[in-house]
PDB file of C-alpha atoms in Angstrom:
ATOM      1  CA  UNK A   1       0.000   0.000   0.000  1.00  0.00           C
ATOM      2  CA  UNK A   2       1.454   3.565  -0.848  1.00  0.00           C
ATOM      3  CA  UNK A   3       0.749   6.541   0.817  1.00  0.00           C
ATOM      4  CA  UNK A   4      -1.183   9.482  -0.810  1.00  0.00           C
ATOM      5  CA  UNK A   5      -2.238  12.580   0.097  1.00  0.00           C
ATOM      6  CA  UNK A   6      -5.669  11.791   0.850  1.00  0.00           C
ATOM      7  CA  UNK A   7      -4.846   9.541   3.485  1.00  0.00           C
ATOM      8  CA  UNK A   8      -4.017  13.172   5.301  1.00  0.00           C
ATOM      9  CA  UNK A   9      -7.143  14.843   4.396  1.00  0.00           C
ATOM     10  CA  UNK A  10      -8.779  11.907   5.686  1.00  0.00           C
ATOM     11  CA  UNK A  11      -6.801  12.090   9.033  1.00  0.00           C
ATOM     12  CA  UNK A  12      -7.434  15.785   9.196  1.00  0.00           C
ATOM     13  CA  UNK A  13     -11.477  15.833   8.420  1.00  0.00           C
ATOM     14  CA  UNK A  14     -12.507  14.816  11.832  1.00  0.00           C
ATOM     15  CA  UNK A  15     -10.026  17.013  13.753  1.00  0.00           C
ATOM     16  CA  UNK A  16     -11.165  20.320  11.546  1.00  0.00           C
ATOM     17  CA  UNK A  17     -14.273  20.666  13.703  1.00  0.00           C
ATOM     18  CA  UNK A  18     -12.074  20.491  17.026  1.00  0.00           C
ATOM     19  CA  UNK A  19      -9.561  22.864  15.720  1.00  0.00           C
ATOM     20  CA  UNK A  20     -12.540  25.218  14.348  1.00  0.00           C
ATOM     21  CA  UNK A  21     -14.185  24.599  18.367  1.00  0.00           C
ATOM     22  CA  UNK A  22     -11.088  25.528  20.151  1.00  0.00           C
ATOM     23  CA  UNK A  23     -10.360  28.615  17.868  1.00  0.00           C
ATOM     24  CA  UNK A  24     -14.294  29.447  18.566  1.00  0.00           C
ATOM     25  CA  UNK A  25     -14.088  29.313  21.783  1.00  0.00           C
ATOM     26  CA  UNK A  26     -11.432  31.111  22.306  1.00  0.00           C
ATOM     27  CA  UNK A  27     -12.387  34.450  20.745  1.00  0.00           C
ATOM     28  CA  UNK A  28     -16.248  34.501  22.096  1.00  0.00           C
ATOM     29  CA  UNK A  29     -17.138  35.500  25.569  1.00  0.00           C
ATOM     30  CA  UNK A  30     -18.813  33.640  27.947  1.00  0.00           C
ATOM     31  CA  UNK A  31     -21.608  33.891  30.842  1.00  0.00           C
ATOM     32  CA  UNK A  32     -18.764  33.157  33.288  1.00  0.00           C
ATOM     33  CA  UNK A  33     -15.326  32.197  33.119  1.00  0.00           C
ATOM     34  CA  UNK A  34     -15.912  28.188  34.652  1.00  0.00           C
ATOM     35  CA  UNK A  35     -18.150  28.077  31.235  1.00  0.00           C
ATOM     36  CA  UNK A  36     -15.662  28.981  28.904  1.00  0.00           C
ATOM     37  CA  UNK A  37     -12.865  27.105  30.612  1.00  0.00           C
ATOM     38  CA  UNK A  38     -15.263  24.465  30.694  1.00  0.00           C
ATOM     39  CA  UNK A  39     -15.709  24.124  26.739  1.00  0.00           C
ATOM     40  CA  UNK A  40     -12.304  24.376  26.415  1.00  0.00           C
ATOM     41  CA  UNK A  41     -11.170  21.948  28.049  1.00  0.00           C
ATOM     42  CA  UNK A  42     -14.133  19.628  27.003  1.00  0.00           C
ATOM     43  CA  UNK A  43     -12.763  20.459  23.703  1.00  0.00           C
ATOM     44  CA  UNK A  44      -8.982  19.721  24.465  1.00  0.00           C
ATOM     45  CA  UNK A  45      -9.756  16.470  26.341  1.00  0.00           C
ATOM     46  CA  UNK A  46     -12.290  15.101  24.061  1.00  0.00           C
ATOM     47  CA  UNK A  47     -10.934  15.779  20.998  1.00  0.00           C
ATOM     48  CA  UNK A  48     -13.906  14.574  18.368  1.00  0.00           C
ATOM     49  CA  UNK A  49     -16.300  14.498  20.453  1.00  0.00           C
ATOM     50  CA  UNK A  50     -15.466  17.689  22.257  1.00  0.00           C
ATOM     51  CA  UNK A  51     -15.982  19.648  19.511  1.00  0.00           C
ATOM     52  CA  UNK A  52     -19.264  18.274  17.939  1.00  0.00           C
ATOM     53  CA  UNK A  53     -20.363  18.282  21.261  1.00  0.00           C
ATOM     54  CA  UNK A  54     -19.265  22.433  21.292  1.00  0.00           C
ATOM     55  CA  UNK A  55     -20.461  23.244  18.482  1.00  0.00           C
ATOM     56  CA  UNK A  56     -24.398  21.417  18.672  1.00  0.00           C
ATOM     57  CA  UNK A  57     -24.593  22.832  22.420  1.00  0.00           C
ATOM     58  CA  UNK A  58     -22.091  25.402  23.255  1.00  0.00           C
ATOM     59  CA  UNK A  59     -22.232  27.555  20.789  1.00  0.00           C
ATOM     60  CA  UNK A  60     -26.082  28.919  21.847  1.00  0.00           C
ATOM     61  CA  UNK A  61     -24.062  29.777  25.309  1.00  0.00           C
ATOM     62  CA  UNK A  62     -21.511  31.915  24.067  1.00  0.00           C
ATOM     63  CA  UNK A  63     -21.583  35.630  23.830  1.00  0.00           C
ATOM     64  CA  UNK A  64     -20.779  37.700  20.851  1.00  0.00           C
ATOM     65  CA  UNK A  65     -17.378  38.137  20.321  1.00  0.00           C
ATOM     66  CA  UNK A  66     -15.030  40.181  22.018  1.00  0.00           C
TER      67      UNK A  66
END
């Protein structure tokens, strides 16, 4: 088997919405500062998951950005 460079893009597609969570998170403001430490770390721990998770839920809790 030889590698190609879709075998990255496939490794890559289910980080992308992590990465995009993280970066969200990050620049919006939150009700208090547990919440947004809370994402974040949910995000950072949970990698995959995390981040759908984030962005389903979490993103109706965040504040516009700052």
């Amino acid at each position: 088997m030889t590698f190609a460079w879709w075998h990255v893009l496939i490794a890559l597609i289910p980080i992308l919405p992590n990465f995009w969570s993280i970066w969200d998170i990050w620049n919006h403001s939150f009700a208090t500062p547990e919440r947004r430490m809370y994402w974040l770390l949910l995000a950072v721990f949970v990698p995959v998951l995390g981040g759908l998770i984030y962005i389903f839920m979490g993103r109706k809790q965040a504040m516009p950005k700052i």
